[in-house]
CSV table of C-alpha atoms in Angstrom, one decimal:
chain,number,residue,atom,x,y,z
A,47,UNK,CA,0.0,0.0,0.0
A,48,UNK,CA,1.3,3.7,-0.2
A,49,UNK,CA,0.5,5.0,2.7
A,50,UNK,CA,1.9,4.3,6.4
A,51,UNK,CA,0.2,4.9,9.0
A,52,UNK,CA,-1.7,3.4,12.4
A,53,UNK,CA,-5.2,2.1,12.7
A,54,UNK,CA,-7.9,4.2,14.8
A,55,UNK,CA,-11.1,1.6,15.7
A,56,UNK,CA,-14.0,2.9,17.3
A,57,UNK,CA,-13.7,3.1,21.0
A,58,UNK,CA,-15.0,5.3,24.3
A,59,UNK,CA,-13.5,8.0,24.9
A,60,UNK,CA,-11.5,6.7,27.9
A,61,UNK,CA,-10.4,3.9,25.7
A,62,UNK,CA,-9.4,6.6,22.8
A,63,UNK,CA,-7.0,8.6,25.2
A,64,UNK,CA,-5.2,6.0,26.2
A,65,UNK,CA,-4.7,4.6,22.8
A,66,UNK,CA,-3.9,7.9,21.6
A,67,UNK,CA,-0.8,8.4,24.1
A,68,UNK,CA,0.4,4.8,23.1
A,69,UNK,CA,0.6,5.9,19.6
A,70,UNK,CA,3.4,8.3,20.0
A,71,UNK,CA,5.5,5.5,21.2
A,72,UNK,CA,3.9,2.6,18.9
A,73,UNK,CA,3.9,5.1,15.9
A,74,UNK,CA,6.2,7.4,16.6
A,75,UNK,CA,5.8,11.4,17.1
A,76,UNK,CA,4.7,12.4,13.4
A,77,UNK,CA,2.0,9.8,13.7
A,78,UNK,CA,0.9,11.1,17.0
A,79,UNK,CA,0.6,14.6,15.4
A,80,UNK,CA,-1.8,13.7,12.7
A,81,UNK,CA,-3.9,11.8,15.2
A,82,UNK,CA,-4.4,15.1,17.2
A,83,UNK,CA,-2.1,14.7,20.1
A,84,UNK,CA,1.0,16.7,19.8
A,85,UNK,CA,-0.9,19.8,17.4
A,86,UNK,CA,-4.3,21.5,18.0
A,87,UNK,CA,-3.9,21.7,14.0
A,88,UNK,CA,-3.6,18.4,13.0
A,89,UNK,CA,-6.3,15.8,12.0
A,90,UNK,CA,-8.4,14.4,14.2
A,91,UNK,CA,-8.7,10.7,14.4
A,92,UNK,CA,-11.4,9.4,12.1
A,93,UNK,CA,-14.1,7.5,13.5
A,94,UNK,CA,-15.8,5.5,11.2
A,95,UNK,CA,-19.2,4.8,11.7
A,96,UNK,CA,-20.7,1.4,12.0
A,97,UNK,CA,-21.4,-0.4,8.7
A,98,UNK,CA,-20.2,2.5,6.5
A,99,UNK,CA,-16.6,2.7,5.1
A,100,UNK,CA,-14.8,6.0,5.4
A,101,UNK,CA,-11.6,7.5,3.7
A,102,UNK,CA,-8.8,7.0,6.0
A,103,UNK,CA,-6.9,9.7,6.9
A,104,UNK,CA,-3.0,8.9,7.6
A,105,UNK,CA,-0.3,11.0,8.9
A,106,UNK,CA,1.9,10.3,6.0
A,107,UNK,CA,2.2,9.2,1.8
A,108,UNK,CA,5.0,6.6,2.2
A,109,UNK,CA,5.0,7.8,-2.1
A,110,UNK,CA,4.4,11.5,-3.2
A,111,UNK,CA,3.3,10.7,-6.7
A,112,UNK,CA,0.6,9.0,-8.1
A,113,UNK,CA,0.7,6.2,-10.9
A,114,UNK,CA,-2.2,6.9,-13.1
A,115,UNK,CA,-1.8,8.2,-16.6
A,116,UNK,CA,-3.6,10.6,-18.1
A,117,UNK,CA,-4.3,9.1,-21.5
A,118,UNK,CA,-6.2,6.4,-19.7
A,119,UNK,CA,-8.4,8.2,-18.0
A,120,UNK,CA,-11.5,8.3,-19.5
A,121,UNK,CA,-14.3,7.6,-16.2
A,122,UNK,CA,-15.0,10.4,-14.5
A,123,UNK,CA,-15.2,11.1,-10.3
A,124,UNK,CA,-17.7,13.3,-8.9
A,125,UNK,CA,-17.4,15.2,-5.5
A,126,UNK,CA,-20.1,16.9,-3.5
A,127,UNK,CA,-21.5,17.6,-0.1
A,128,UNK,CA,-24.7,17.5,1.1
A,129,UNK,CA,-26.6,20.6,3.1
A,130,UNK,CA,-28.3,17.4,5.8
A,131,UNK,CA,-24.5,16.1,6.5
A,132,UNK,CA,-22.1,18.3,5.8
A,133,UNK,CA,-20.4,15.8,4.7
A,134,UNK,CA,-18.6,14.4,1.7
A,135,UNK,CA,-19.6,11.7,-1.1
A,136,UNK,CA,-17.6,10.7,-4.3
A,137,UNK,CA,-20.1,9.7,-7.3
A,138,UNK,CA,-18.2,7.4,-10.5
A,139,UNK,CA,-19.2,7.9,-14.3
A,140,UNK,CA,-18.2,5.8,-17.1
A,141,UNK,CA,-19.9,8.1,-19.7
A,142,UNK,CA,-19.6,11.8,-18.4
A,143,UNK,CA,-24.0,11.8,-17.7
A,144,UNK,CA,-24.9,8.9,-15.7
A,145,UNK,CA,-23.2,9.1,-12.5
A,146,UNK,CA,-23.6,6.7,-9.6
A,147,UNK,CA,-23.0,7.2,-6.1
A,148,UNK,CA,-20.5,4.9,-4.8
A,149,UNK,CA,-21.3,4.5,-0.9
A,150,UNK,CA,-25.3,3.9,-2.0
A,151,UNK,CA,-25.6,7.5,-1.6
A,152,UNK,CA,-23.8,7.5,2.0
A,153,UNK,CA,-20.9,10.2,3.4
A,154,UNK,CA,-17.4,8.8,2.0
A,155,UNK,CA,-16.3,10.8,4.6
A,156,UNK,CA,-17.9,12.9,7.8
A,157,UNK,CA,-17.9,16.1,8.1
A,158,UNK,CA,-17.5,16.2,11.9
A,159,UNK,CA,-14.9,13.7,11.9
A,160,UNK,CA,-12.4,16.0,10.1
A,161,UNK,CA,-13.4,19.6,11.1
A,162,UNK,CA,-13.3,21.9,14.0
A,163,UNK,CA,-16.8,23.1,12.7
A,164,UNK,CA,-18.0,19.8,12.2
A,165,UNK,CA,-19.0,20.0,8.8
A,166,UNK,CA,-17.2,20.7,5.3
A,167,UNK,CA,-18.5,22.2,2.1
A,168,UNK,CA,-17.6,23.2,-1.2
A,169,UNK,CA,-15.1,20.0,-2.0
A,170,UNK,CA,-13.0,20.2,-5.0
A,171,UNK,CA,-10.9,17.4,-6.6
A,172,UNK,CA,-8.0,17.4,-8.9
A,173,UNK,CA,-5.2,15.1,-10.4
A,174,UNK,CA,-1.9,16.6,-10.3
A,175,UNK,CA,1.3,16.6,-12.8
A,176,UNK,CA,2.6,14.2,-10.5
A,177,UNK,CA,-0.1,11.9,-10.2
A,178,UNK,CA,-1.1,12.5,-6.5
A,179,UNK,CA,-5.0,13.5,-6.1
A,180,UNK,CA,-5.3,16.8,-4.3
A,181,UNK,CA,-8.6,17.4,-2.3
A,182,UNK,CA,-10.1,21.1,-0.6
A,183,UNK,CA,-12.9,22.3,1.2
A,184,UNK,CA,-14.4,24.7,3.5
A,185,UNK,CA,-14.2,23.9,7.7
A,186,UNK,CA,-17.9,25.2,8.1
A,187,UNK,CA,-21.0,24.2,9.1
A,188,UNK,CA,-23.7,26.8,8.7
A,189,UNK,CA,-26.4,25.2,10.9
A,190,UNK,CA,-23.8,24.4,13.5
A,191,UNK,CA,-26.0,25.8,16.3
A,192,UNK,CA,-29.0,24.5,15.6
A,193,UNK,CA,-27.6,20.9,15.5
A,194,UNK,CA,-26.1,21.8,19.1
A,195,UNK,CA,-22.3,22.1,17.9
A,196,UNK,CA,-22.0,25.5,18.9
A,197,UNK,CA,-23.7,27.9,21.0
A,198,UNK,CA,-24.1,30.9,18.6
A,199,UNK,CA,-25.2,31.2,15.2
A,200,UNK,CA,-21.4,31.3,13.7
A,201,UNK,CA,-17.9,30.7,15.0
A,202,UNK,CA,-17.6,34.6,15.3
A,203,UNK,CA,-19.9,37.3,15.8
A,204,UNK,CA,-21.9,38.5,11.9
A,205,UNK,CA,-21.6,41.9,12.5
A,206,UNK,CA,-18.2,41.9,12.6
A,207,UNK,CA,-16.9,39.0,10.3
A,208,UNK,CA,-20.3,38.4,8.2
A,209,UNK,CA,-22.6,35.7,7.3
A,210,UNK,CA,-21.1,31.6,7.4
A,211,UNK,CA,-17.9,33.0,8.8
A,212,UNK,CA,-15.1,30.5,9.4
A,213,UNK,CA,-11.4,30.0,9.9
A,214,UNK,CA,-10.3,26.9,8.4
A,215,UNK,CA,-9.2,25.8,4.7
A,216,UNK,CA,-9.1,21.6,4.5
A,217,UNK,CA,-6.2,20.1,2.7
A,218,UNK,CA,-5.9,17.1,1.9
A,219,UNK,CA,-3.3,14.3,-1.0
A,220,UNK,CA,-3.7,11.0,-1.9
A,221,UNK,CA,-2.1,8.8,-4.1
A,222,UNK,CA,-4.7,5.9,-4.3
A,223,UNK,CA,-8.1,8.1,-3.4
A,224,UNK,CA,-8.8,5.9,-0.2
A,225,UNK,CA,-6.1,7.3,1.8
A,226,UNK,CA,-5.8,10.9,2.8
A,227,UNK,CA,-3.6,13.1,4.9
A,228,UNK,CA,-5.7,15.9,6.3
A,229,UNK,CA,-4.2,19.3,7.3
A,230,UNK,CA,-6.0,22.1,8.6
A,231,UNK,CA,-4.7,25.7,7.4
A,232,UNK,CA,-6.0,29.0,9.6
A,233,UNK,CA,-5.3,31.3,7.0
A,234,UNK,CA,-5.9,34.3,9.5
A,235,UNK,CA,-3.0,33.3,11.7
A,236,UNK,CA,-0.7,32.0,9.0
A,237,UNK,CA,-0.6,35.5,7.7
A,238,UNK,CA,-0.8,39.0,9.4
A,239,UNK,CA,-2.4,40.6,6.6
A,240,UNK,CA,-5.2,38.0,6.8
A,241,UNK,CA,-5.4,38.5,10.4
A,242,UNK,CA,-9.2,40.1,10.2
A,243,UNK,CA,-10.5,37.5,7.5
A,244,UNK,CA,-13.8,36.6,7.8
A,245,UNK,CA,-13.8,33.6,5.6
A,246,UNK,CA,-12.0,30.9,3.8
A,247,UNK,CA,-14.4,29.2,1.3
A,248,UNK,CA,-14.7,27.2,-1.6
A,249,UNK,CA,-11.2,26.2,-2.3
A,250,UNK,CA,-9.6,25.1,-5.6
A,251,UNK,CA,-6.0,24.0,-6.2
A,252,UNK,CA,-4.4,23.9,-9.8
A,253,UNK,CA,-1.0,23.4,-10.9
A,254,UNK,CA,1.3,26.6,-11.5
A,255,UNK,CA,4.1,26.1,-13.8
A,256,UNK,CA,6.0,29.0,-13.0
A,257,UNK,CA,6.3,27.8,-9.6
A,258,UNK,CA,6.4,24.2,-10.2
A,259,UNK,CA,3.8,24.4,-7.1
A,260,UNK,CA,0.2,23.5,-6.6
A,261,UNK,CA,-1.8,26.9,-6.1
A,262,UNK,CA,-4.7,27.0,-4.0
A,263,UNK,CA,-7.2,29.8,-4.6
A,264,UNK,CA,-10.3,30.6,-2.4
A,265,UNK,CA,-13.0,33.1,-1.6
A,266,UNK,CA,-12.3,35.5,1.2
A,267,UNK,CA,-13.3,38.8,3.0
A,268,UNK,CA,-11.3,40.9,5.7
A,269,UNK,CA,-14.0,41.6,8.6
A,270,UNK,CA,-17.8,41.7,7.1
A,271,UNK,CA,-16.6,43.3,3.6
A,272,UNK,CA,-17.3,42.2,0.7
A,273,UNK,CA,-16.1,38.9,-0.5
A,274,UNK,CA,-13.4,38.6,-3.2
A,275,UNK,CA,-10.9,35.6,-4.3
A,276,UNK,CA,-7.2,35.3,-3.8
A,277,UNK,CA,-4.6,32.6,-4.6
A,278,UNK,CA,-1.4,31.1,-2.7
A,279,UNK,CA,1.5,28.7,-3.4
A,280,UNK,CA,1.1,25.2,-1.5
A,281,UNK,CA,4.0,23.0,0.0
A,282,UNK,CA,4.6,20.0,-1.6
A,283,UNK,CA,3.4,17.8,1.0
A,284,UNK,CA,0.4,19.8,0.8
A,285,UNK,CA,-0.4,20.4,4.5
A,286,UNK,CA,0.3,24.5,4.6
A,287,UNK,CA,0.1,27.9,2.2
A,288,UNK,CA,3.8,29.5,1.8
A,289,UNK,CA,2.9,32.7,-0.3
A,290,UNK,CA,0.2,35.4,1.2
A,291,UNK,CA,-2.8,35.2,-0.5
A,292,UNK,CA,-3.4,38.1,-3.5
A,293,UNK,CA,-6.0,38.7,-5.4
A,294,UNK,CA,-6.6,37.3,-8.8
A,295,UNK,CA,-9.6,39.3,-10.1
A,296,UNK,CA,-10.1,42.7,-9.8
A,297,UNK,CA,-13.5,43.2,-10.7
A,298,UNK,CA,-14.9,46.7,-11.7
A,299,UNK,CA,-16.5,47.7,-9.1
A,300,UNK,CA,-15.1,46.1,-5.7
A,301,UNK,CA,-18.4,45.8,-3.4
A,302,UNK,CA,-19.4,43.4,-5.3
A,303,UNK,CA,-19.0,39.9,-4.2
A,304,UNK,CA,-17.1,37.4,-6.1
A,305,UNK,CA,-16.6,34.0,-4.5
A,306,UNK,CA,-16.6,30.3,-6.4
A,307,UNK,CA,-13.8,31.0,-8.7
A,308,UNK,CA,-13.2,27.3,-11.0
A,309,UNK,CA,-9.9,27.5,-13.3
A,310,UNK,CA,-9.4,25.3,-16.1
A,311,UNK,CA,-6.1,25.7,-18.6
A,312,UNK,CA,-7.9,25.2,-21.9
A,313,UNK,CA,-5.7,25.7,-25.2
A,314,UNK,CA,-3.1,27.8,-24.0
A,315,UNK,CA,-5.6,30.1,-21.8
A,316,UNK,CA,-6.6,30.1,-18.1
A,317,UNK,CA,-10.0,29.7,-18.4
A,318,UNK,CA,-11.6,31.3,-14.5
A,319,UNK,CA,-15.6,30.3,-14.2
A,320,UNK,CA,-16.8,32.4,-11.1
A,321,UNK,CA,-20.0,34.3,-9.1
A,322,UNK,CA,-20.4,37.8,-9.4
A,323,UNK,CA,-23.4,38.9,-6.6
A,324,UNK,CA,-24.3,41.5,-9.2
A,325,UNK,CA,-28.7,42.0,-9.2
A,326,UNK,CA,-29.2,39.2,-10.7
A,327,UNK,CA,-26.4,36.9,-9.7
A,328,UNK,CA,-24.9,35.3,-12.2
A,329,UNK,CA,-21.8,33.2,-13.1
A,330,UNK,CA,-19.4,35.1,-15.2
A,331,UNK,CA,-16.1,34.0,-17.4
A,332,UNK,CA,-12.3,35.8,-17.3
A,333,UNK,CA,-9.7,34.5,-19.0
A,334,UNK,CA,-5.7,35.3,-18.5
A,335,UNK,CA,-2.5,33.7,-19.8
A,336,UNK,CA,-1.2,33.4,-16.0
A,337,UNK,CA,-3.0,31.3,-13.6
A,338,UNK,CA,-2.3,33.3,-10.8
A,339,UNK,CA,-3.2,37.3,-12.4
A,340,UNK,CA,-4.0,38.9,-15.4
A,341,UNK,CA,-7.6,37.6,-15.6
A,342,UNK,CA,-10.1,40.0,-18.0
A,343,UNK,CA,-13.4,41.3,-17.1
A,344,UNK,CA,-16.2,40.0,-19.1
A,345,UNK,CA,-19.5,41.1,-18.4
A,346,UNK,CA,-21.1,38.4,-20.0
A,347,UNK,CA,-23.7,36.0,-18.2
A,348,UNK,CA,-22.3,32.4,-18.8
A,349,UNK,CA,-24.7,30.7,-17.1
A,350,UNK,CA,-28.9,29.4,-19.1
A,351,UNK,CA,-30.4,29.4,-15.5
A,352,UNK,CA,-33.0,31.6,-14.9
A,353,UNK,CA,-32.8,31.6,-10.6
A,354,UNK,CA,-29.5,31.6,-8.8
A,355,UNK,CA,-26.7,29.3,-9.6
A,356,UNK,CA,-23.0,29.0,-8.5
A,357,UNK,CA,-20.1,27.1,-7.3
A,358,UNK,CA,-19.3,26.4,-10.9
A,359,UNK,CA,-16.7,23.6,-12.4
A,360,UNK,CA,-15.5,22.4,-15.8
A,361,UNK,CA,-14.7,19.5,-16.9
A,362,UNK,CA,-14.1,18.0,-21.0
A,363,UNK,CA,-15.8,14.8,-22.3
A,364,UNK,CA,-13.2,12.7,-23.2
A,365,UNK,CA,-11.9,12.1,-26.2
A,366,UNK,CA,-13.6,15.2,-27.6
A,367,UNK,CA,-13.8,18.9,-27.7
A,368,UNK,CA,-16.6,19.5,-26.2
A,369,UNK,CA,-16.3,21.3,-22.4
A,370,UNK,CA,-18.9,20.6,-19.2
A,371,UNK,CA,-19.5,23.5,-17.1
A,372,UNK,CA,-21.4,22.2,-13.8
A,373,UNK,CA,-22.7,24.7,-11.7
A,374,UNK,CA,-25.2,24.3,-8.2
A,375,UNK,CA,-28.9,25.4,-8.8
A,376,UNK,CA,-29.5,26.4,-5.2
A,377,UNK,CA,-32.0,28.6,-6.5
A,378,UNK,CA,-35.0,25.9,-7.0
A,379,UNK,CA,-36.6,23.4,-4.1
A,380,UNK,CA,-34.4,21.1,-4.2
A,381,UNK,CA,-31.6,22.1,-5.3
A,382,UNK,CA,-29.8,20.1,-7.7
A,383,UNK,CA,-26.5,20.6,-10.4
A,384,UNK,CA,-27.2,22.1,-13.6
A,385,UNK,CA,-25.3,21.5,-17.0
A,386,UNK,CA,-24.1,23.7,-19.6
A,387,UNK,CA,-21.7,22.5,-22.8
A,388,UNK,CA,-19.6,24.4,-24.9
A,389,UNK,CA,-16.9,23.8,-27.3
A,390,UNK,CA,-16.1,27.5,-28.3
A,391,UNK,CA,-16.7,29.5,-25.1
A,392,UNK,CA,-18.6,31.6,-26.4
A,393,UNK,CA,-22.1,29.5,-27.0
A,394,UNK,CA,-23.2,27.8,-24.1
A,395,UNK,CA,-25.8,24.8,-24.4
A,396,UNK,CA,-27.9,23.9,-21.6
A,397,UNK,CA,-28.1,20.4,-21.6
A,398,UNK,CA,-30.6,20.6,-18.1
A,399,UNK,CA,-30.4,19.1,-14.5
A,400,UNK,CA,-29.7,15.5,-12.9
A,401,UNK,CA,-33.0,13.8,-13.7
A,402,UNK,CA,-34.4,16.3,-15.0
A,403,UNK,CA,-37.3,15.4,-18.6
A,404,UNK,CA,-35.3,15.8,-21.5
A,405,UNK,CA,-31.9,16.0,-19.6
A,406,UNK,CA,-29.1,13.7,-20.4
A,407,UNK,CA,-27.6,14.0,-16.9
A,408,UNK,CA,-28.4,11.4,-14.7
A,409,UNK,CA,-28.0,11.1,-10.8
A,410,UNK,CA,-29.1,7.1,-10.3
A,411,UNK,CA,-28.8,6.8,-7.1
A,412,UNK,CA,-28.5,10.3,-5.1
A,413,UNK,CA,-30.3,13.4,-5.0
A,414,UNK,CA,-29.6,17.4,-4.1
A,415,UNK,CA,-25.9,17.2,-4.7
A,416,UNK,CA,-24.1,20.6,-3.6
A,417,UNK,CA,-21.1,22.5,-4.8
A,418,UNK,CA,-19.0,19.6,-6.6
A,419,UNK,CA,-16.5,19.4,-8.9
A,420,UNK,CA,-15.5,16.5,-12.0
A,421,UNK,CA,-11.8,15.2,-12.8
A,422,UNK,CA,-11.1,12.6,-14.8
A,423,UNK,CA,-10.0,9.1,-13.8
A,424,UNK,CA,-9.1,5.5,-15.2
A,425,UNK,CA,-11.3,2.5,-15.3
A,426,UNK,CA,-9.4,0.8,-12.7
A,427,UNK,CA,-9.6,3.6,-10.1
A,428,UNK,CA,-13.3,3.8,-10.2
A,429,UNK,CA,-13.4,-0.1,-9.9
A,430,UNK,CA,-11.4,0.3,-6.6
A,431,UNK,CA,-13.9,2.8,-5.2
A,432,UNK,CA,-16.7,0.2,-6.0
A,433,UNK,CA,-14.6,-2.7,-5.2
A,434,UNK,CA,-14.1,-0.7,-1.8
A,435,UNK,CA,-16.8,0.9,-0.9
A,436,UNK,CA,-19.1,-1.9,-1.7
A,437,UNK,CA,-17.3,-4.2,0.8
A,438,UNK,CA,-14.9,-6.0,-1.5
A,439,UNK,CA,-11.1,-5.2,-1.0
């Protein structure tokens, strides 16, 4: 396997504590660390809950690359969350419109296993030039007090850091896409000029060739201002942000919120898909020759919907020239993921909702997927998520 790391069963709490102080000596100090005992920071064990298989989170990737070529990989892997769990779920295709939940429709992995909010959002996937998977998403759980996990309504007063505030970005590399290490990045403490952020959501990592680094971009605000979307370099182990965060759109007129940003290198460009909170909201398109700057306004609604949409995400058929753009319709009851196509971007064709009469998209065995995101993968890794999480090693 590529991974090393120590097993965590369900036990009592008592039970946990003591097996948590043997595993400094039985797994030495790293190992400890990750399993929450020498860093407030680190990941939490993972309990797993009865009858449903989990990711498992290690401390360490005994191998920093992945084996998986890209000309093979003609399946495709779905990531979502769901508003009821906060948690995340991981849905195969073989054709790029029927997808198929693999856990029956159950969390791949729980939101308040993993985050000091106790629920994630906004999961994004990608394959990296090296092979490794790279997973991100938002440490926030917007109901958190109504489910008794907090006290107040938010992790910090609205008035002064806004609506769903939060600290915490999620990081998280895999070389198989079973086994995860998990690192928690406070991007207000990592960086002075950050010190008054009110968020971290919605993050997305691409490769930067300039820097030979993984960049991760997200949506943030300082105090209760308006929202807007920066980028930073990763480490390669992919557990922390080395560069402070800048801004990679400036959009004309800066109370507006931006947030969701999705970049795709398409043909030479840098293709950004984002949200602009104009009256009506829509999702807008900028393109740039850098990944990390130079992006150009275009007013131009990109989105067919006619009620809200965002957290967009594109993704190409494979084997052709023709483009995906997914986006969340949290503007119907229930909400669902809405599909547009385009080969040009310029024309967009909407090709409908999951399920939907006339629609090509199929969901066959989940409904109101939120804020997800499509990379491709081979044949044989989707058979190991089935093979997995259907019980069968």
């Amino acid at each position: 396997m590529m991974y090393r790391g120590c097993s965590v069963r369900p036990v009592g709490a008592r039970a946990l504590a003591t097996r948590l102080s043997k595993a400094v000596v039985a797994c030495g100090l790293a190992s400890a660390v990750a399993l929450g005992v020498a860093s407030s920071g680190a990941a939490r064990p993972v309990v797993q809950q009865r009858g449903d298989r989990q990711l498992t989170i290690v401390p360490r990737l005994v191998s920093a690359h992945g084996t998986a070529t890209v000309g093979d990989s003609s399946a495709y892997l779905m990531v979502y969350f769901k508003d009821d769990t906060h948690s995340i779920y991981f849905a195969t295709s073989r054709d790029g419109f029927a997808f198929t939940d693999v856990n029956g429709g159950r969390p791949i992995l729980a939101g308040r296993s993993i985050a000091d909010q106790k629920g994630v959002r906004d999961p994004h996937i990608m394959r990296g030039p090296d092979g490794a998977f790279y997973m991100a998403m938002t440490d926030l759980h917007i109901f958190g007090q109504r489910e008794g996990l907090r006290t107040t309504e938010w992790e910090r007063p609205e008035k002064d850091y806004g609506w769903g505030n939060n600290r915490n970005l999620l990081l998280m590399k895999s070389v198989d896409l079973l086994h995860w290490t998990l690192a928690k990045v406070d991007v207000s403490r990592l960086f002075p000029a950050y010190r008054d952020a009110g968020n971290a959501w919605a993050p997305e990592t691409i490769y930067d060739p300039t820097t030979r680094r993984m960049m991760v971009y997200f949506t943030t605000r300082i105090g209760n201002g308006p929202n807007f979307m920066v980028a930073s370099q990763a480490n390669d182990a992919f557990t922390t942000l080395t560069t402070v965060p800048e801004k990679i759109l400036d959009y004309p007129r800066s109370a507006v919120n931006t947030i969701d940003a999705d970049i795709t290198l398409v043909g030479g460009k840098y293709r950004m898909f984002y949200v602009a909170h104009e009256k009506p909201g829509s999702i807008r398109q900028a393109v740039s020759t850098r990944v990390d700057r130079g992006y150009v306004y275009d007013a131009r609604k990109i989105d067919p919907e006619t009620v809200a949409a965002e957290a967009p995400n594109l993704w190409r058929r494979h084997g052709t020239n023709t483009w995906v753009l997914m986006y969340d319709v949290f503007g119907v009851t229930p909400n669902n993921m809405g599909f547009a196509e385009t080969k040009d971007f310029v024309t967009f064709r909407n090709i409908g909702r999951f399920n939907d009469p006339g629609s090509p998209m199929k969901a066959t065995n989940f409904v109101q997927p939120k804020h997800g995101a499509v990379m491709a993968v081979t044949p044989k890794e989707v058979e190991r998520l089935e093979r997995y999480f259907g019980g069968r090693r």
